[in-house]
Amino acid sequence: MHTAAGASVTTVAHYKTTDHPQTAMADGAGQATIAYYISGATPGYQVAVDVSVSSGSRTAHCSTSFTPQS
């Protein structure tokens, strides 16, 4: 499976005290980059990130996480 060129990509990072959504469009190769500024994140707290991709009537979802270090 791959992401379609021009697909809308939305992420929501669930920090300890807030949720932070971001959006991007997939490039011609079906890739999107969404950067998060994490210097204020709580060290050691696992941040869950939900990812949604949509193109026309098709949608897909996945998730990942990261843990900021001090």
mmCIF file with all atom_site columns, C-alpha atoms in Angstrom:
data_model
loop_
_atom_site.group_PDB
_atom_site.id
_atom_site.type_symbol
_atom_site.label_atom_id
_atom_site.label_alt_id
_atom_site.label_comp_id
_atom_site.label_asym_id
_atom_site.label_entity_id
_atom_site.label_seq_id
_atom_site.pdbx_PDB_ins_code
_atom_site.Cartn_x
_atom_site.Cartn_y
_atom_site.Cartn_z
_atom_site.occupancy
_atom_site.B_iso_or_equiv
_atom_site.pdbx_formal_charge
_atom_site.auth_seq_id
_atom_site.auth_comp_id
_atom_site.auth_asym_id
_atom_site.auth_atom_id
_atom_site.pdbx_PDB_model_num
ATOM 1  C CA . MET A 1 1  ? 0.000   0.000  0.000  1.00 0.00 ? 1  MET A CA 1
ATOM 2  C CA . HIS A 1 2  ? 1.163   3.554  -0.614 1.00 0.00 ? 2  HIS A CA 1
ATOM 3  C CA . THR A 1 3  ? -0.142  7.087  -0.262 1.00 0.00 ? 3  THR A CA 1
ATOM 4  C CA . ALA A 1 4  ? -1.561  8.749  -3.360 1.00 0.00 ? 4  ALA A CA 1
ATOM 5  C CA . ALA A 1 5  ? 0.091   11.854 -4.742 1.00 0.00 ? 5  ALA A CA 1
ATOM 6  C CA . GLY A 1 6  ? -1.806  14.915 -3.510 1.00 0.00 ? 6  GLY A CA 1
ATOM 7  C CA . ALA A 1 7  ? -3.494  13.085 -0.630 1.00 0.00 ? 7  ALA A CA 1
ATOM 8  C CA . SER A 1 8  ? -4.357  15.092 2.459  1.00 0.00 ? 8  SER A CA 1
ATOM 9  C CA . VAL A 1 9  ? -2.383  13.978 5.526  1.00 0.00 ? 9  VAL A CA 1
ATOM 10 C CA . THR A 1 10 ? -3.476  14.977 9.030  1.00 0.00 ? 10 THR A CA 1
ATOM 11 C CA . THR A 1 11 ? -1.652  14.189 12.258 1.00 0.00 ? 11 THR A CA 1
ATOM 12 C CA . VAL A 1 12 ? -2.678  14.801 15.852 1.00 0.00 ? 12 VAL A CA 1
ATOM 13 C CA . ALA A 1 13 ? 0.036   14.578 18.495 1.00 0.00 ? 13 ALA A CA 1
ATOM 14 C CA . HIS A 1 14 ? -1.402  13.910 21.957 1.00 0.00 ? 14 HIS A CA 1
ATOM 15 C CA . TYR A 1 15 ? 0.956   15.627 24.387 1.00 0.00 ? 15 TYR A CA 1
ATOM 16 C CA . LYS A 1 16 ? 0.516   15.393 28.163 1.00 0.00 ? 16 LYS A CA 1
ATOM 17 C CA . THR A 1 17 ? -1.488  18.630 28.393 1.00 0.00 ? 17 THR A CA 1
ATOM 18 C CA . THR A 1 18 ? -2.669  19.339 24.841 1.00 0.00 ? 18 THR A CA 1
ATOM 19 C CA . ASP A 1 19 ? -3.432  17.867 21.428 1.00 0.00 ? 19 ASP A CA 1
ATOM 20 C CA . HIS A 1 20 ? -1.650  19.387 18.445 1.00 0.00 ? 20 HIS A CA 1
ATOM 21 C CA . PRO A 1 21 ? -3.074  18.824 14.921 1.00 0.00 ? 21 PRO A CA 1
ATOM 22 C CA . GLN A 1 22 ? -1.102  19.475 11.740 1.00 0.00 ? 22 GLN A CA 1
ATOM 23 C CA . THR A 1 23 ? -1.840  18.928 8.049  1.00 0.00 ? 23 THR A CA 1
ATOM 24 C CA . ALA A 1 24 ? 0.141   18.484 4.841  1.00 0.00 ? 24 ALA A CA 1
ATOM 25 C CA . MET A 1 25 ? -0.307  17.277 1.273  1.00 0.00 ? 25 MET A CA 1
ATOM 26 C CA . ALA A 1 26 ? 1.518   14.258 -0.091 1.00 0.00 ? 26 ALA A CA 1
ATOM 27 C CA . ASP A 1 27 ? 3.988   15.086 -2.843 1.00 0.00 ? 27 ASP A CA 1
ATOM 28 C CA . GLY A 1 28 ? 4.160   13.479 -6.284 1.00 0.00 ? 28 GLY A CA 1
ATOM 29 C CA . ALA A 1 29 ? 5.826   10.401 -4.742 1.00 0.00 ? 29 ALA A CA 1
ATOM 30 C CA . GLY A 1 30 ? 3.042   10.079 -2.140 1.00 0.00 ? 30 GLY A CA 1
ATOM 31 C CA . GLN A 1 31 ? 5.223   11.299 0.719  1.00 0.00 ? 31 GLN A CA 1
ATOM 32 C CA . ALA A 1 32 ? 4.482   13.989 3.284  1.00 0.00 ? 32 ALA A CA 1
ATOM 33 C CA . THR A 1 33 ? 6.633   15.435 6.046  1.00 0.00 ? 33 THR A CA 1
ATOM 34 C CA . ILE A 1 34 ? 5.120   16.983 9.161  1.00 0.00 ? 34 ILE A CA 1
ATOM 35 C CA . ALA A 1 35 ? 7.575   18.361 11.715 1.00 0.00 ? 35 ALA A CA 1
ATOM 36 C CA . TYR A 1 36 ? 6.790   18.896 15.386 1.00 0.00 ? 36 TYR A CA 1
ATOM 37 C CA . TYR A 1 37 ? 8.581   21.362 17.645 1.00 0.00 ? 37 TYR A CA 1
ATOM 38 C CA . ILE A 1 38 ? 8.941   19.313 20.839 1.00 0.00 ? 38 ILE A CA 1
ATOM 39 C CA . SER A 1 39 ? 11.236  21.384 23.083 1.00 0.00 ? 39 SER A CA 1
ATOM 40 C CA . GLY A 1 40 ? 8.337   22.098 25.478 1.00 0.00 ? 40 GLY A CA 1
ATOM 41 C CA . ALA A 1 41 ? 7.160   18.466 25.613 1.00 0.00 ? 41 ALA A CA 1
ATOM 42 C CA . THR A 1 42 ? 7.304   16.583 28.909 1.00 0.00 ? 42 THR A CA 1
ATOM 43 C CA . PRO A 1 43 ? 10.471  14.436 28.947 1.00 0.00 ? 43 PRO A CA 1
ATOM 44 C CA . GLY A 1 44 ? 9.710   10.739 29.381 1.00 0.00 ? 44 GLY A CA 1
ATOM 45 C CA . TYR A 1 45 ? 6.005   11.122 28.496 1.00 0.00 ? 45 TYR A CA 1
ATOM 46 C CA . GLN A 1 46 ? 5.069   9.023  25.457 1.00 0.00 ? 46 GLN A CA 1
ATOM 47 C CA . VAL A 1 47 ? 3.323   11.177 22.854 1.00 0.00 ? 47 VAL A CA 1
ATOM 48 C CA . ALA A 1 48 ? 0.829   9.232  20.736 1.00 0.00 ? 48 ALA A CA 1
ATOM 49 C CA . VAL A 1 49 ? 0.383   10.497 17.169 1.00 0.00 ? 49 VAL A CA 1
ATOM 50 C CA . ASP A 1 50 ? -2.715  9.609  15.134 1.00 0.00 ? 50 ASP A CA 1
ATOM 51 C CA . VAL A 1 51 ? -2.327  9.827  11.352 1.00 0.00 ? 51 VAL A CA 1
ATOM 52 C CA . SER A 1 52 ? -5.165  10.078 8.816  1.00 0.00 ? 52 SER A CA 1
ATOM 53 C CA . VAL A 1 53 ? -4.776  10.153 5.041  1.00 0.00 ? 53 VAL A CA 1
ATOM 54 C CA . SER A 1 54 ? -7.529  10.898 2.562  1.00 0.00 ? 54 SER A CA 1
ATOM 55 C CA . SER A 1 55 ? -7.714  11.068 -1.206 1.00 0.00 ? 55 SER A CA 1
ATOM 56 C CA . GLY A 1 56 ? -11.105 11.393 -2.838 1.00 0.00 ? 56 GLY A CA 1
ATOM 57 C CA . SER A 1 57 ? -13.466 8.951  -1.122 1.00 0.00 ? 57 SER A CA 1
ATOM 58 C CA . ARG A 1 58 ? -10.637 6.778  0.257  1.00 0.00 ? 58 ARG A CA 1
ATOM 59 C CA . THR A 1 59 ? -9.237  7.152  3.767  1.00 0.00 ? 59 THR A CA 1
ATOM 60 C CA . ALA A 1 60 ? -6.659  5.343  5.878  1.00 0.00 ? 60 ALA A CA 1
ATOM 61 C CA . HIS A 1 61 ? -5.506  5.630  9.482  1.00 0.00 ? 61 HIS A CA 1
ATOM 62 C CA . CYS A 1 62 ? -2.468  4.599  11.470 1.00 0.00 ? 62 CYS A CA 1
ATOM 63 C CA . SER A 1 63 ? -0.610  5.717  14.567 1.00 0.00 ? 63 SER A CA 1
ATOM 64 C CA . THR A 1 64 ? 2.878   6.045  15.962 1.00 0.00 ? 64 THR A CA 1
ATOM 65 C CA . SER A 1 65 ? 4.487   7.539  19.039 1.00 0.00 ? 65 SER A CA 1
ATOM 66 C CA . PHE A 1 66 ? 7.647   9.135  20.333 1.00 0.00 ? 66 PHE A CA 1
ATOM 67 C CA . THR A 1 67 ? 9.057   9.816  23.783 1.00 0.00 ? 67 THR A CA 1
ATOM 68 C CA . PRO A 1 68 ? 10.855  13.154 24.284 1.00 0.00 ? 68 PRO A CA 1
ATOM 69 C CA . GLN A 1 69 ? 14.130  12.911 26.180 1.00 0.00 ? 69 GLN A CA 1
ATOM 70 C CA . SER A 1 70 ? 15.510  15.515 28.560 1.00 0.00 ? 70 SER A CA 1
#
